[in-house]
mmCIF file of C-alpha atoms in Angstrom:
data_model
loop_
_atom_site.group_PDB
_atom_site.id
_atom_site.type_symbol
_atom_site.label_atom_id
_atom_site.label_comp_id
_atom_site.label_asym_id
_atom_site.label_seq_id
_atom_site.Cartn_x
_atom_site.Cartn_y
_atom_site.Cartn_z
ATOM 1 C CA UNK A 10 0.000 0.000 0.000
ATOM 2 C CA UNK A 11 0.990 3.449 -1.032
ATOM 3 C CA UNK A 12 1.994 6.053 1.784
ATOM 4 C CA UNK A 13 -0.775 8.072 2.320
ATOM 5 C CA UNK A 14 0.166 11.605 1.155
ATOM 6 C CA UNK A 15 -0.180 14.761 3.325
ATOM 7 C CA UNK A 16 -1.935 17.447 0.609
ATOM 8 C CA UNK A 17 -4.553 19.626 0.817
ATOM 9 C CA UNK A 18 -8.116 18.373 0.654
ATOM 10 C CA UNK A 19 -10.220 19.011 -2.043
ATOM 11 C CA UNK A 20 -13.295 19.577 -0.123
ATOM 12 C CA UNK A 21 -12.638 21.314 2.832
ATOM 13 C CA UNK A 22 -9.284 22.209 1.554
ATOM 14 C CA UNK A 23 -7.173 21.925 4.957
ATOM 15 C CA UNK A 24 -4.017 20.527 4.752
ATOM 16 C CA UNK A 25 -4.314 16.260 5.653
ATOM 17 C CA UNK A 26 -3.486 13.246 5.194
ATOM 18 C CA UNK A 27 -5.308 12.015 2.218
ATOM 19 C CA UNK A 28 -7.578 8.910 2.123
ATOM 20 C CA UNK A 29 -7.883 6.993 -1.713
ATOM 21 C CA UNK A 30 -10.927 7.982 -2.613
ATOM 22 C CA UNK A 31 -13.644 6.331 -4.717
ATOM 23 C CA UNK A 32 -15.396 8.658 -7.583
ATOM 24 C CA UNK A 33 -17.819 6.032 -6.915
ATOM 25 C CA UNK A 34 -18.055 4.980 -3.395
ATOM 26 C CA UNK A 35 -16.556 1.758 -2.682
ATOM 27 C CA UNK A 36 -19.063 0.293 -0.574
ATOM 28 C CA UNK A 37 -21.507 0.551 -3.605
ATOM 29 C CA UNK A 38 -19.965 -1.823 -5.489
ATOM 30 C CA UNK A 39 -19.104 -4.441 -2.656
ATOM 31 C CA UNK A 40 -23.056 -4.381 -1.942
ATOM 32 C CA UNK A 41 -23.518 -5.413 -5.496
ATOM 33 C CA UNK A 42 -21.357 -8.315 -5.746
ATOM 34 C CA UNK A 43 -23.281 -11.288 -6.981
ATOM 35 C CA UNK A 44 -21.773 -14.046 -5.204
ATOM 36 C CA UNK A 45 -23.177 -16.965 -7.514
ATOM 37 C CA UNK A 46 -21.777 -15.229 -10.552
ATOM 38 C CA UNK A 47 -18.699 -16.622 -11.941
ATOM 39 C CA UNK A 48 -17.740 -12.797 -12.020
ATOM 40 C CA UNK A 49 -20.141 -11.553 -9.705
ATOM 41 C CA UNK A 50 -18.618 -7.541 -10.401
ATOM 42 C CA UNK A 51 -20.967 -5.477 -11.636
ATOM 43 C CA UNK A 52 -20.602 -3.725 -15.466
ATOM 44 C CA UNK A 53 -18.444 -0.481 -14.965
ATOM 45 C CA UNK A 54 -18.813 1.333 -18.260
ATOM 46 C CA UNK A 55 -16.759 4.266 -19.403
ATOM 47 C CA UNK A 56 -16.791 6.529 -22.788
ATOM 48 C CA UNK A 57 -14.467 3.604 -24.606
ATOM 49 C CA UNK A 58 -14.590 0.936 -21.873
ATOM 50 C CA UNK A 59 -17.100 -1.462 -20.881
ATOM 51 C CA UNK A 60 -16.588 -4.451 -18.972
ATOM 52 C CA UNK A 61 -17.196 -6.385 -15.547
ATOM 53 C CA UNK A 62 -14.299 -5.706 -13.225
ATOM 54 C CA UNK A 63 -13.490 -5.418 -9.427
ATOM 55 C CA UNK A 64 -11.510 -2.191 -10.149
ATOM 56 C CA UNK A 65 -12.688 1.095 -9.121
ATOM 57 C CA UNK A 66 -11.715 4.221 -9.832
ATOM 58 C CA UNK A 67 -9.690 6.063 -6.798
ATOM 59 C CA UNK A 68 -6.946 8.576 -6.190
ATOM 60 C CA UNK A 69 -6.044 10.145 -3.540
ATOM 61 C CA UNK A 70 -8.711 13.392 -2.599
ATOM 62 C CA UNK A 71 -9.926 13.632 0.250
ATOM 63 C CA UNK A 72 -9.064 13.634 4.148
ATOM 64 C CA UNK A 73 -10.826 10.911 6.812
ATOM 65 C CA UNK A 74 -13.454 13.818 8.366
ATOM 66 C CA UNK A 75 -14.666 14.258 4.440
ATOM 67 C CA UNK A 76 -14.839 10.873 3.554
ATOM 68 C CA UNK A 77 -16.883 10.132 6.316
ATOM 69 C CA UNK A 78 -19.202 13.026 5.904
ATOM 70 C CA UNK A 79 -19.937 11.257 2.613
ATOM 71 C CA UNK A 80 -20.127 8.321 4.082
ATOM 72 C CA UNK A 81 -22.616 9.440 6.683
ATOM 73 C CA UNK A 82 -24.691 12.245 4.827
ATOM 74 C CA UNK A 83 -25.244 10.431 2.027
ATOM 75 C CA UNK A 84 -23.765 7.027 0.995
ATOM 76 C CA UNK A 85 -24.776 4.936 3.710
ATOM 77 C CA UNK A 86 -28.788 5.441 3.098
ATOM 78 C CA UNK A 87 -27.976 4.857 -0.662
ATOM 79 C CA UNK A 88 -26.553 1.810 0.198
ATOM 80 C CA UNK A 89 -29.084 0.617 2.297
ATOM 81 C CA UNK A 90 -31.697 1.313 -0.175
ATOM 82 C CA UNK A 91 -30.754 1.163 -3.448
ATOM 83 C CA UNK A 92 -31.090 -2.482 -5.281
ATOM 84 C CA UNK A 93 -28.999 -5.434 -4.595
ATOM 85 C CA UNK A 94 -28.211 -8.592 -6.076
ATOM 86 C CA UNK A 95 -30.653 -10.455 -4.397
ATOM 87 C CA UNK A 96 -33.656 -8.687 -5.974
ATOM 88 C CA UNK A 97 -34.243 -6.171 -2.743
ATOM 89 C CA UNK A 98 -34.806 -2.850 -3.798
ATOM 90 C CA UNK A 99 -36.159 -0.689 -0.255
ATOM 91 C CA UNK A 100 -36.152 2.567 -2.244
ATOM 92 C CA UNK A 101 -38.488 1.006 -5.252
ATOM 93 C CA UNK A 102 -40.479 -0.794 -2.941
ATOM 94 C CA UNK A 103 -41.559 2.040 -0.694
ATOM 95 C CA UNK A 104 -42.448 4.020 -4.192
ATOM 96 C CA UNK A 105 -44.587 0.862 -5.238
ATOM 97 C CA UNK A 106 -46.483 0.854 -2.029
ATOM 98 C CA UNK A 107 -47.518 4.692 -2.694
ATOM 99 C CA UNK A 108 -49.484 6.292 -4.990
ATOM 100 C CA UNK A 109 -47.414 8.451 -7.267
ATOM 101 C CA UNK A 110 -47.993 11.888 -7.838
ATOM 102 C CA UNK A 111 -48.805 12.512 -11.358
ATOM 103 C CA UNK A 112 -48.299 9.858 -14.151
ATOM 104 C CA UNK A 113 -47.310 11.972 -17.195
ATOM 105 C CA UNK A 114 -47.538 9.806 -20.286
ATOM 106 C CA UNK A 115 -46.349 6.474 -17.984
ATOM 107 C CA UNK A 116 -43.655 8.626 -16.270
ATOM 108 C CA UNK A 117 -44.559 8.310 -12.862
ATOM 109 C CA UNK A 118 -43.291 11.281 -10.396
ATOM 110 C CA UNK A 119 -43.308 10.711 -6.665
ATOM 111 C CA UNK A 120 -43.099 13.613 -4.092
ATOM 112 C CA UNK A 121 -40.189 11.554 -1.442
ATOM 113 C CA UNK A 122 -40.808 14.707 1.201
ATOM 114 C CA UNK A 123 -44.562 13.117 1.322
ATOM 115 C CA UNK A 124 -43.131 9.669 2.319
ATOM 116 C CA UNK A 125 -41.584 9.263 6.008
ATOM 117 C CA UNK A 126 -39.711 5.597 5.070
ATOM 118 C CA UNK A 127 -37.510 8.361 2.557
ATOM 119 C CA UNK A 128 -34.874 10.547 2.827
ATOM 120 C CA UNK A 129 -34.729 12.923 -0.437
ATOM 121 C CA UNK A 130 -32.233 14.990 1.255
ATOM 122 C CA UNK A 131 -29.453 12.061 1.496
ATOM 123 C CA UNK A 132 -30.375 10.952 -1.838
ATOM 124 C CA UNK A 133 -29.565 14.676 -2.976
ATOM 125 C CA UNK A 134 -26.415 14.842 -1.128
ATOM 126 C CA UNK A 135 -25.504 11.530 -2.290
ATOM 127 C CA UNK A 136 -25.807 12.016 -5.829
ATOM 128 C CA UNK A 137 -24.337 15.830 -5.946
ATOM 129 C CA UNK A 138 -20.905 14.535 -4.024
ATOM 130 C CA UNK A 139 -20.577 12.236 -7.029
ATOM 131 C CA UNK A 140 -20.518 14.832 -9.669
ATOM 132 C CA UNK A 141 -18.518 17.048 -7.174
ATOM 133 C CA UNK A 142 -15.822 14.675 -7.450
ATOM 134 C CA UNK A 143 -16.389 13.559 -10.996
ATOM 135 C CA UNK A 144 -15.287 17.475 -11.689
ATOM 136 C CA UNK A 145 -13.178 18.480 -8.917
ATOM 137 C CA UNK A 146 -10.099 15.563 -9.828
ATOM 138 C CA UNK A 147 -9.121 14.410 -13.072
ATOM 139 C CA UNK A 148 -9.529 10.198 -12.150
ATOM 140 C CA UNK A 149 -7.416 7.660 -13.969
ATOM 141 C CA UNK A 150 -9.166 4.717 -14.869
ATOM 142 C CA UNK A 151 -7.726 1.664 -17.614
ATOM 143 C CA UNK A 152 -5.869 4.765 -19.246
ATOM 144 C CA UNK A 153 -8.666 7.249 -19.466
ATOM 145 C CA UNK A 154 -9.263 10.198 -17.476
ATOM 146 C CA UNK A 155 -12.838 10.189 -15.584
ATOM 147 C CA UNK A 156 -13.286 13.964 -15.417
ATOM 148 C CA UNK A 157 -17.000 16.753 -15.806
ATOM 149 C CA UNK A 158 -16.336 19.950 -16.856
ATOM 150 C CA UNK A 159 -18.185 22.122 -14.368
ATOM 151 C CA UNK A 160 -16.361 24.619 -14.482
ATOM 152 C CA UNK A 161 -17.770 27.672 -12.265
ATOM 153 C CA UNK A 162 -20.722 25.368 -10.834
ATOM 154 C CA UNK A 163 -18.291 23.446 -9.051
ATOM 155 C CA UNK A 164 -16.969 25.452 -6.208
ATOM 156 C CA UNK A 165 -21.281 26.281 -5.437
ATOM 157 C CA UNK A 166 -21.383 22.494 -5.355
ATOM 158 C CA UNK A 167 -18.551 22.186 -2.825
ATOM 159 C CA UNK A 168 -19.944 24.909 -0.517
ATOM 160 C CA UNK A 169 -23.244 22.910 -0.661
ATOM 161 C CA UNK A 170 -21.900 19.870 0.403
ATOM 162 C CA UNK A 171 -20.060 21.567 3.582
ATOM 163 C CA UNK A 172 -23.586 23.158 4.053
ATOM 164 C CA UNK A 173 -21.655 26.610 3.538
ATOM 165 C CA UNK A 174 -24.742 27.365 0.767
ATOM 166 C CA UNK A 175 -28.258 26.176 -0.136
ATOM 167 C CA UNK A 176 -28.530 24.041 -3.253
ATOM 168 C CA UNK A 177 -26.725 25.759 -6.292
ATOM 169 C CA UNK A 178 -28.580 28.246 -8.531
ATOM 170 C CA UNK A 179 -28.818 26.581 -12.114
ATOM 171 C CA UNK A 180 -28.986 23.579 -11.656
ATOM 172 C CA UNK A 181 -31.696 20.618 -11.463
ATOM 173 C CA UNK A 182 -30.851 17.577 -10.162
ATOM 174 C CA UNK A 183 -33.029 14.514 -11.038
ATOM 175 C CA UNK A 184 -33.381 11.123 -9.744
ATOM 176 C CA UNK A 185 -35.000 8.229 -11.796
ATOM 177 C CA UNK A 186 -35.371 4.900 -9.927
ATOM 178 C CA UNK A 187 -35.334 1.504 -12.492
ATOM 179 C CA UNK A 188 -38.664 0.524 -12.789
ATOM 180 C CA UNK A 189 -37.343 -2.779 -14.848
ATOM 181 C CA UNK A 190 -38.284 -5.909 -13.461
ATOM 182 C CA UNK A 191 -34.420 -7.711 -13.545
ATOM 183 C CA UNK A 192 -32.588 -4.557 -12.883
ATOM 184 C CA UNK A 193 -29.230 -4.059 -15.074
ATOM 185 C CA UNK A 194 -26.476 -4.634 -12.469
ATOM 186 C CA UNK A 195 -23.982 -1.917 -14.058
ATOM 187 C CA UNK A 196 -22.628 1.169 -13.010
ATOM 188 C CA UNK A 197 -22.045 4.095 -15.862
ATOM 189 C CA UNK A 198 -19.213 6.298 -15.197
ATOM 190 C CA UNK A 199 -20.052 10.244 -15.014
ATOM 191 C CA UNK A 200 -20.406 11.806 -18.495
ATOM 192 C CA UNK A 201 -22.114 14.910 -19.996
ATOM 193 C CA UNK A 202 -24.071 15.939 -23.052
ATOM 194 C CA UNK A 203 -24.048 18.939 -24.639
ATOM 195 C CA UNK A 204 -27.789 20.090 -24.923
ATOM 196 C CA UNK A 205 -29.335 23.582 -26.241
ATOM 197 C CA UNK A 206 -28.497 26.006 -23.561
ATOM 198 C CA UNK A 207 -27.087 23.538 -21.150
ATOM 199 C CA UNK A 208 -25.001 20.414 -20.539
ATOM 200 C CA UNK A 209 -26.730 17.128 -18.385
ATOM 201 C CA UNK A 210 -24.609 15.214 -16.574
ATOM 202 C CA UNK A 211 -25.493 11.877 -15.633
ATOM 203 C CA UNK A 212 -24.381 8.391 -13.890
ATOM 204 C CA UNK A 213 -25.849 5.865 -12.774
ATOM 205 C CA UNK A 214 -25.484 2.845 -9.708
ATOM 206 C CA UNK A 215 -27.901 -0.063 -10.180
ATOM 207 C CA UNK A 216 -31.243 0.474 -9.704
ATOM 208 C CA UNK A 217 -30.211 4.409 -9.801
ATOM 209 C CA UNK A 218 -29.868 6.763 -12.447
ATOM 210 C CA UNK A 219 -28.963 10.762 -11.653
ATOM 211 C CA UNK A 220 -28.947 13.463 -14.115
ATOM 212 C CA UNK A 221 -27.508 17.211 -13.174
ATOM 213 C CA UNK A 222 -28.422 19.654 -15.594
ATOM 214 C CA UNK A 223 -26.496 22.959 -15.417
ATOM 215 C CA UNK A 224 -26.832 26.152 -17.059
ATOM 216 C CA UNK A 225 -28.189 29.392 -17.377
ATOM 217 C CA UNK A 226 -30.992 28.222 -19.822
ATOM 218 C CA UNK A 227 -32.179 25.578 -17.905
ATOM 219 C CA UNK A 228 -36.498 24.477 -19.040
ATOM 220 C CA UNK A 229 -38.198 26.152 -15.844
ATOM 221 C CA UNK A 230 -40.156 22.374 -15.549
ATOM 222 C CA UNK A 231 -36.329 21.222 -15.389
ATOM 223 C CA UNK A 232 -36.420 22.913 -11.656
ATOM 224 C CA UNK A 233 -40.169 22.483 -10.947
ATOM 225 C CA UNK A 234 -39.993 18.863 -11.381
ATOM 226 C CA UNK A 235 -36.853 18.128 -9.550
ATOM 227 C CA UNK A 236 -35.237 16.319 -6.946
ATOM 228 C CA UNK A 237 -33.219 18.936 -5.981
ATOM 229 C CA UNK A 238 -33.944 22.356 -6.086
ATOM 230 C CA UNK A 239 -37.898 21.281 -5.669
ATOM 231 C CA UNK A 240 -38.415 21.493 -1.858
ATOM 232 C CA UNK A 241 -40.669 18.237 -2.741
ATOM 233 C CA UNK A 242 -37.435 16.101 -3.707
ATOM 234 C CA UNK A 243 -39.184 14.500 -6.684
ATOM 235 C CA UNK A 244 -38.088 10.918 -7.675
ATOM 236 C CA UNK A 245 -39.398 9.276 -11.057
ATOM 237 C CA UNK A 246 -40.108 6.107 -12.759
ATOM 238 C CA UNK A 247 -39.055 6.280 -16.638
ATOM 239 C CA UNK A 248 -40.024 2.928 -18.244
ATOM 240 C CA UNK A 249 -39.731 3.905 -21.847
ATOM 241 C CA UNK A 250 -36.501 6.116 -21.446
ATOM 242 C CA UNK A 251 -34.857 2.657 -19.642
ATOM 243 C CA UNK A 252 -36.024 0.505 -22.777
ATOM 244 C CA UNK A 253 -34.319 3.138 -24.945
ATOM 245 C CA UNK A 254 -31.281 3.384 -23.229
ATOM 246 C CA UNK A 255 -30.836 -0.436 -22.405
ATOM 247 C CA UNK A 256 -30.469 -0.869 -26.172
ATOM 248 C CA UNK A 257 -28.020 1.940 -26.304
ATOM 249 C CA UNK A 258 -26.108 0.447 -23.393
ATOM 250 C CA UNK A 259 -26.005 -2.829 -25.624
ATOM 251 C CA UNK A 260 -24.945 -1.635 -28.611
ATOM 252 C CA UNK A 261 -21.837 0.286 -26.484
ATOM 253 C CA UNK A 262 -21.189 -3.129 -25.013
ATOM 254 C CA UNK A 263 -20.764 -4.227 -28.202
ATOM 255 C CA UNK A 264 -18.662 -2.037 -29.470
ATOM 256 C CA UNK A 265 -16.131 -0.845 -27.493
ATOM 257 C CA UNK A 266 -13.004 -3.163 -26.321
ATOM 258 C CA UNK A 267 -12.083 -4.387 -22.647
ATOM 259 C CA UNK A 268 -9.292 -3.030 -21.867
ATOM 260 C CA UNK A 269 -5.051 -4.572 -22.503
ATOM 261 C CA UNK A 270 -5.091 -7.987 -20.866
ATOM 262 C CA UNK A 271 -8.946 -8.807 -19.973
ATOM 263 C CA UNK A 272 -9.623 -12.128 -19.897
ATOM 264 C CA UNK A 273 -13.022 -12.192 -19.723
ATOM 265 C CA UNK A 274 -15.799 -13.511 -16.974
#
């Protein structure tokens, strides 16, 4: 094991010893090991990489007292609640038992502040300190470089997540549960898309997909239907988006290569 270095941490930026960080927290990925699965690692998938792999991508970021206010604001609840390889899914099945919202054309939008068993807020915090590190460290990864360009959104994003600010101004933050019946056990890198006005970032963890729009231009619905700015910390089922992406998702499987040395599952 390396020597942890003494730098300055990213997110609270005092000088510390520096813990190797995960752009996507460890513990996601050891709670979706699939034990009877010859490879039971889940799909990581990357703009020229896709393949099943116990490597994560880490580099040294942050200090201990960060990492666990991650850990504790955020990642933990995710964890217990997201889907796992046993076909539990706490967060989906607390949605199923309610009555959503509005149904918009078989989008179904769920108001989480409405429902006790959920905690909106630590699904926010969770999914913005992902894109806060997908931008704030340039990640090496099977010889690419895992990096967002937020440019000047991402110092609003760090003082949200030391609760120095409220939620960032331009921005919408939306969280779309899997509403598939075998969820895809894969977890898609941070990437963005450059759209009229704005770009979307997105990633997703099984059972989880988030997308952070950012820009001055942002659709007004963009924020009304949210889960974060909206004080009501909307969550949404997608059924027809997943079908279309799950055949994009294959046809990227298909083309791109493992990477130097892969043997295979």
């Amino acid at each position: 094991m390396r020597n942890r270095p003494l730098a300055r941490c990213r997110l609270c930026l005092n000088e510390r010893l520096l813990c190797d960080s995960h752009l996507i927290p460890k513990a996601t990925f050891k709670a979706l090991r699939d034990p009877m699965d010859r490879n039971p690692n889940p799909v990581l998938i990357g703009d020229s990489i896709a393949y099943k792999s116990s490597k994560q991508v880490s580099d040294y970021l942050l200090c201990e007292c960060c990492e666990d206010r991650f850990r504790t604001r955020g990642e933990n609840w995710v964890l217990a609640n997201c889907y796992h390889p046993d076909g539990t899914f706490p967060l989906r099945s607390v949605l199923f038992s309610t009555s959503p919202h509005w149904n918009l054309d078989g989008t179904l939008i769920y108001k989480t502040s409405a429902i006790p068993e959920l905690n909106g807020t630590k699904l926010v915090y969770f999914a913005m300190s992902v894109f806060w590190r997908a931008g704030a460290h340039w990640w090496p990864w099977e010889g690419e470089r895992v990096n967002l360009q937020l440019g000047p959104y991402l110092e609003p994003i760090r003082l949200f997540l030391l609760d120095q600010k409220s939620f960032p101004d331009q921005m919408a933050l939306a969280a779309r549960i899997s509403g598939l019946k075998k969820v895809l056990e894969l977890t898609q890198l941070p990437q963005a898309r450059n759209r009229q006005g704005y770009y979307l970032h997105s990633f997703t963890i099984p059972g989880l997909a988030f997308f952070l729009s950012v820009g001055s231009r942002l659709p007004s619905n963009f924020l009304k239907i949210s889960t974060a700015p909206a004080p009501e910390q909307f969550v949404a089922f997608c059924p027809n988006a997943e079908l279309d992406e799950m055949m994009d998702l294959a046809d990227v499987m298909q083309s791109v290569p493992p990477p130097k040395g892969y043997k295979g599952p």
